Short mmCIF file of C-alpha atoms in Angstrom, two decimals:
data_model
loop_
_atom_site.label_atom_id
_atom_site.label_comp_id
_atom_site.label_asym_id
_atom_site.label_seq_id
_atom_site.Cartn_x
_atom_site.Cartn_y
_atom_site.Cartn_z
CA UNK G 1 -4.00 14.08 -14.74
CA UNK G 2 -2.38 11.12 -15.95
CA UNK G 3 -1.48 9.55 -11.94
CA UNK G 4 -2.76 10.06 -8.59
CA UNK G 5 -1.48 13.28 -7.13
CA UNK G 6 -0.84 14.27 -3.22
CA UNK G 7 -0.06 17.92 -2.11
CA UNK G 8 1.83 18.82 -0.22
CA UNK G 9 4.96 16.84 -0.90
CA UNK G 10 6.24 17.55 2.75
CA UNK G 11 4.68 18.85 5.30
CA UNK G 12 6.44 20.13 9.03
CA UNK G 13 4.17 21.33 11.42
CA UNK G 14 4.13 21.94 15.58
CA UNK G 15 2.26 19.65 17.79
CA UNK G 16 -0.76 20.28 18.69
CA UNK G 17 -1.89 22.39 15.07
CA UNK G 18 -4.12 20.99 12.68
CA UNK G 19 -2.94 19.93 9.36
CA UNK G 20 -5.21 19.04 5.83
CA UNK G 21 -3.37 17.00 3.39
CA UNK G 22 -4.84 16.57 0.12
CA UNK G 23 -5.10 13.63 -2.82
CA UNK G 24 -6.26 13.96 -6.70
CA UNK G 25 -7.39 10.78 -8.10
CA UNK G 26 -7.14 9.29 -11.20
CA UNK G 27 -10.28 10.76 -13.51
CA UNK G 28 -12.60 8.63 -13.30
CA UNK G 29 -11.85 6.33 -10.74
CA UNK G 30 -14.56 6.45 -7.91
CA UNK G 31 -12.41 4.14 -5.38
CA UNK G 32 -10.10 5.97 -3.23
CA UNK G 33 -8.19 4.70 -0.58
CA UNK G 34 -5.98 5.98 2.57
CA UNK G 35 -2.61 4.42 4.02
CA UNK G 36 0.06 5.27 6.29
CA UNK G 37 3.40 4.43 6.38
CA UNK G 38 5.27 4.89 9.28
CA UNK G 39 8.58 3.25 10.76
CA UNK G 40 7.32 0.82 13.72
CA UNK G 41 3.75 0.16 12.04
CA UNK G 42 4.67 -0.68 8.41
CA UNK G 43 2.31 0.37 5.78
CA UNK G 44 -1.75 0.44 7.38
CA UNK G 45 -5.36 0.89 5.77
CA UNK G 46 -6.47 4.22 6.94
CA UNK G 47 -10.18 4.57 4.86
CA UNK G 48 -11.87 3.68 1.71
CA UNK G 49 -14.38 5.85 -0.46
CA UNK G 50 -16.80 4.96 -3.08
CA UNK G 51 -17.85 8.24 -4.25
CA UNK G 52 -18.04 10.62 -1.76
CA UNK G 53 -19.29 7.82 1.18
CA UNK G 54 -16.76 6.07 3.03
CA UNK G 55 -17.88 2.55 3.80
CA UNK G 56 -14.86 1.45 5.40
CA UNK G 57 -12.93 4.35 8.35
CA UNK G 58 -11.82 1.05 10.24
CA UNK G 59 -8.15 2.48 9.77
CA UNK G 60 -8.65 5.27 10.98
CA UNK G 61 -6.61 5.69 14.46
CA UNK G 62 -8.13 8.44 16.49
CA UNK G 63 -11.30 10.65 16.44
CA UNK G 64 -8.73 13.32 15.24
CA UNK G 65 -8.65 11.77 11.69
CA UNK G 66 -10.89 12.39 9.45
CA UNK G 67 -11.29 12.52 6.04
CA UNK G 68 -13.55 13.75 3.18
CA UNK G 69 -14.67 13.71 -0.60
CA UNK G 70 -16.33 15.65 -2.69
CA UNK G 71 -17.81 15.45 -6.38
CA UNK G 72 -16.22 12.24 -5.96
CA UNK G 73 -12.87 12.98 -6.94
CA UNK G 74 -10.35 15.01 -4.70
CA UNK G 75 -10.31 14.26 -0.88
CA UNK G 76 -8.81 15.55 1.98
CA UNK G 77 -7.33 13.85 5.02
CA UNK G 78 -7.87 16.25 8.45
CA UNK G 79 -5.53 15.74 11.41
CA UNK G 80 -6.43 17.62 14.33
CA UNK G 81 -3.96 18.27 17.58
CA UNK G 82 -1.30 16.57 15.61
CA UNK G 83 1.28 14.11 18.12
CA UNK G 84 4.27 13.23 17.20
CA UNK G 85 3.35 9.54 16.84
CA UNK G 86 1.56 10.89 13.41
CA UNK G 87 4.64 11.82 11.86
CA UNK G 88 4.59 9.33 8.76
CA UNK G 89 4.11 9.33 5.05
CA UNK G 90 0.26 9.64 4.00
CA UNK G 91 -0.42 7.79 1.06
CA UNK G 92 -3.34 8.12 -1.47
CA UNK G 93 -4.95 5.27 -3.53
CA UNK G 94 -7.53 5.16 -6.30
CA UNK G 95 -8.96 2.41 -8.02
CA UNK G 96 -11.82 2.31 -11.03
CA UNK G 97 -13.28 -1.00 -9.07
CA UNK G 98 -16.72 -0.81 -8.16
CA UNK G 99 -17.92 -2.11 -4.75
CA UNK G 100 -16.08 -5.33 -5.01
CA UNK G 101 -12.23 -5.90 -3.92
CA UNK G 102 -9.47 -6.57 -6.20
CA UNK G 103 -8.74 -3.77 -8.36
CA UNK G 104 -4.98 -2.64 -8.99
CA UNK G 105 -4.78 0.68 -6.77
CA UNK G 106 -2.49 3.39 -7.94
CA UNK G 107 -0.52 5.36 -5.41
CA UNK G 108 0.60 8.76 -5.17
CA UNK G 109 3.64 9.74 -4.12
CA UNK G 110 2.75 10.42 -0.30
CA UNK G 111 3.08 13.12 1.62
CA UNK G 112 5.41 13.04 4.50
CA UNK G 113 4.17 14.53 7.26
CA UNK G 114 6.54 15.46 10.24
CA UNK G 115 4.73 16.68 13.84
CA UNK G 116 7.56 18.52 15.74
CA UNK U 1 -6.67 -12.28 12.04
CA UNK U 2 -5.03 -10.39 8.77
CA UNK U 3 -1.18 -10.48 9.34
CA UNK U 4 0.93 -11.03 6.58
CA UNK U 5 4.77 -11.55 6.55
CA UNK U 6 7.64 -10.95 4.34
CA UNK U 7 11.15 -12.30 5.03
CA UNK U 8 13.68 -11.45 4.56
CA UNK U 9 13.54 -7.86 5.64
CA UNK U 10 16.87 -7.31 3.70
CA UNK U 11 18.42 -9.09 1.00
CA UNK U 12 22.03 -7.85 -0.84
CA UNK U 13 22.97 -9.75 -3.79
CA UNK U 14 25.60 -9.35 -7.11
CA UNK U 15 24.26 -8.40 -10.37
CA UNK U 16 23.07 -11.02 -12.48
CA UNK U 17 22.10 -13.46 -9.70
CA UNK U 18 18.48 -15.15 -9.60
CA UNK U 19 16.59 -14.24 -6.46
CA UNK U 20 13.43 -15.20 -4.23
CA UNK U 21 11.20 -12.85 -2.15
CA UNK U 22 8.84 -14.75 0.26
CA UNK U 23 5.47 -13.16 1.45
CA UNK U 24 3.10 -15.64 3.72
CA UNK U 25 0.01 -14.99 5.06
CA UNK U 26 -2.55 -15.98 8.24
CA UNK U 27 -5.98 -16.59 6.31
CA UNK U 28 -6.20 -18.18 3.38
CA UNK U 29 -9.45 -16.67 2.19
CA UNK U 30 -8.01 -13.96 -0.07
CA UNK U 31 -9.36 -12.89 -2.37
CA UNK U 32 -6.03 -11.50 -4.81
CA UNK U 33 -2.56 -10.75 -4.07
CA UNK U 34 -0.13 -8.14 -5.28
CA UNK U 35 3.00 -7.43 -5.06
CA UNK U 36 4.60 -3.60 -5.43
CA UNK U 37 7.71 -1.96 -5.69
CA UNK U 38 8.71 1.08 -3.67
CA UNK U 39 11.34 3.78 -4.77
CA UNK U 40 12.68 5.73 -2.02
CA UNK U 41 10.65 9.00 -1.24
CA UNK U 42 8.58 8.02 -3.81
CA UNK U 43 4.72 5.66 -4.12
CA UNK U 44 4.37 2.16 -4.64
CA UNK U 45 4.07 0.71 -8.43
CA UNK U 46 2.09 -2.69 -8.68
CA UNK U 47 4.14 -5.06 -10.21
CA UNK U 48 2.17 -8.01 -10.77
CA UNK U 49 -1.38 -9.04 -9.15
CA UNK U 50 -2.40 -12.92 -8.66
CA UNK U 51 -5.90 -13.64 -8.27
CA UNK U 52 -6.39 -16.29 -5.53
CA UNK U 53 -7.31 -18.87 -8.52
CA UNK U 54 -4.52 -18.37 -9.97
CA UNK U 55 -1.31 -20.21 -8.94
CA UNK U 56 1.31 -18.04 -10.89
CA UNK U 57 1.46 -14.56 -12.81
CA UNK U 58 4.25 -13.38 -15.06
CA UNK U 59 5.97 -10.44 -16.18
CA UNK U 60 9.29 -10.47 -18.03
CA UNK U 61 12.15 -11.41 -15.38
CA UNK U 62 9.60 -10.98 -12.77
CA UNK U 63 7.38 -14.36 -11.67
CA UNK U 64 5.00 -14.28 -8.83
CA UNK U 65 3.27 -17.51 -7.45
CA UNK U 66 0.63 -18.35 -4.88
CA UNK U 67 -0.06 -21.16 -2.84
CA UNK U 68 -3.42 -20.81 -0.85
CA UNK U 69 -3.66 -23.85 1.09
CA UNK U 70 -0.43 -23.11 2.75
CA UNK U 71 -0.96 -19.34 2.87
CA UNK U 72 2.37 -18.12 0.91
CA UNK U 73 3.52 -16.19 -2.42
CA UNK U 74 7.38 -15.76 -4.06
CA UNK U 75 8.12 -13.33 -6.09
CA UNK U 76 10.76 -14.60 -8.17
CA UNK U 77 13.25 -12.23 -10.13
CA UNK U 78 15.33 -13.21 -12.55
CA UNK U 79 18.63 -12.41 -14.06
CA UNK U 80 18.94 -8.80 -11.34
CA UNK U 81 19.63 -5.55 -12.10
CA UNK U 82 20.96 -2.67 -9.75
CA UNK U 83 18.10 -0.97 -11.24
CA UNK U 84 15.95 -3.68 -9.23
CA UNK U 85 16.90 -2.03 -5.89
CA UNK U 86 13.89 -1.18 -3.92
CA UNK U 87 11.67 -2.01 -1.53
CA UNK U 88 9.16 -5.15 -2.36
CA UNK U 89 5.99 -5.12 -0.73
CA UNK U 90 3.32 -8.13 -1.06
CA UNK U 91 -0.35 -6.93 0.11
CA UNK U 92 -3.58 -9.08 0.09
CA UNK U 93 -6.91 -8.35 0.05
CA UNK U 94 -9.69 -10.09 1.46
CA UNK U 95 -13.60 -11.29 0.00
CA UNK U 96 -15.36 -9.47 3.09
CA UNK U 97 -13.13 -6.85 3.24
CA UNK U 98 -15.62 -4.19 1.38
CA UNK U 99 -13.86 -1.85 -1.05
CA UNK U 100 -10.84 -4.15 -1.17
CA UNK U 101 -8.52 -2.43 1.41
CA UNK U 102 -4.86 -3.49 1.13
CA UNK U 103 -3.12 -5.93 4.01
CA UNK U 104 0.61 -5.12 3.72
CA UNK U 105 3.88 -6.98 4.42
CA UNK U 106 6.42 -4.97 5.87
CA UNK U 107 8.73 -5.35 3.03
CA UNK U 108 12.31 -6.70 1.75
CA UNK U 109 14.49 -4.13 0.95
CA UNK U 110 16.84 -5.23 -2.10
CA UNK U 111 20.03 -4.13 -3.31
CA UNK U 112 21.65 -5.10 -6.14
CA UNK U 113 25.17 -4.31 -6.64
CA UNK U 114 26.67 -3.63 -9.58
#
């Protein structure tokens, strides 16, 4: 496609289930990056792929997040026992730089996430 | 540590007026900075992206500069729009940071009135 694209758009959900949100990269761009946005914490590095590896998970806030890629394009983020305190918006990155900062990153829209 | 700052947090101004956005940051050894625009509900769009030898990037009323040494950046926009309203965010990343992972401000939220 011609952006970065995040599904779902919004997603409510009880605490305690598990929720998978997904990200579509830009073709050919084999950097792909995580973020949060939330109210109190401002906008936070969640984790960074190069191809399907992911070199950098320092973001990540809790064993229950995880994430994965594979074929080196689309990736999923996995929340399990959602909290409240991970209601946000979940954004998705991807950049063509290879293994060296400093590439523009294009976002997707997000997808805000709201634990009840 | 990584902390970087934006102030203010909120800016209102007329149409038409010139305005400054101030980012600053705790280590100086970054390696670029950018600055993005948020919609609401919506991603961020880069605007303009300084590398860290670079003192100054440009894009029509839009001018970003960057001093190293004392760890700061303006974005400077000229001549403003209502259609400028948004949220500004500056992020930096870092030479050991590996992959390039993004070190946000918390943002200035703009509005320009008509």
């Amino acid at each position: 496609g011609a952006g970065v694209s995040q599904s779902p758009s919004n997603k409510v959900t009880e605490k305690g289930k598990d929720v998978e949100l997904r990200c579509d990269p830009i073709s050919g761009h084999t950097a792909l990056y995580w973020y949060r946005q939330s109210l109190g914490q401002g906008l936070e590095f969640l984790i960074y792929f190069q191809g399907n590896s992911a070199p950098d998970k320092s973001g990540l806030p809790s064993d229950r997040f995880s994430a994965e890629r594979t074929g080196g394009s689309v990736s999923t983020l996995t929340i399990q026992r959602t909290q409240q305190e991970d209601s946000a918006v979940y954004l998705c990155a991807s950049s063509s730089m290879i293994a060296r900062p400093g590439g523009v990153q294009f976002f997707g829209p997000g997808t805000r996430l709201t634990v009840l | 540590k990584q902390e970087v700052t934006q102030i203010p947090a909120a800016l209102s101004v007329p149409e038409g007026e010139n305005l400054v956005l101030n980012c600053s940051f705790t280590d100086s050894a970054i390696y670029n900075l950018q600055w993005f625009r948020q919609d609401p509900g919506k991603g961020l769009t880069s605007l303009l992206l300084i590398q860290s030898s670079q003192r100054e990037q440009t894009s029509g009323r839009l001018n970003a500069s960057l001093d190293k040494s004392s760890g700061r950046s303006t974005l400077y926009i000229a001549a403003s729009q209502p259609g400028d309203s948004a949220t500004y965010l500056c992020a930096v990343t870092y030479y050991y940071n590996q992959g390039g992972k993004l070190i946000f401000g918390q943002g200035t939220e703009l509005s320009v009135k008509p």
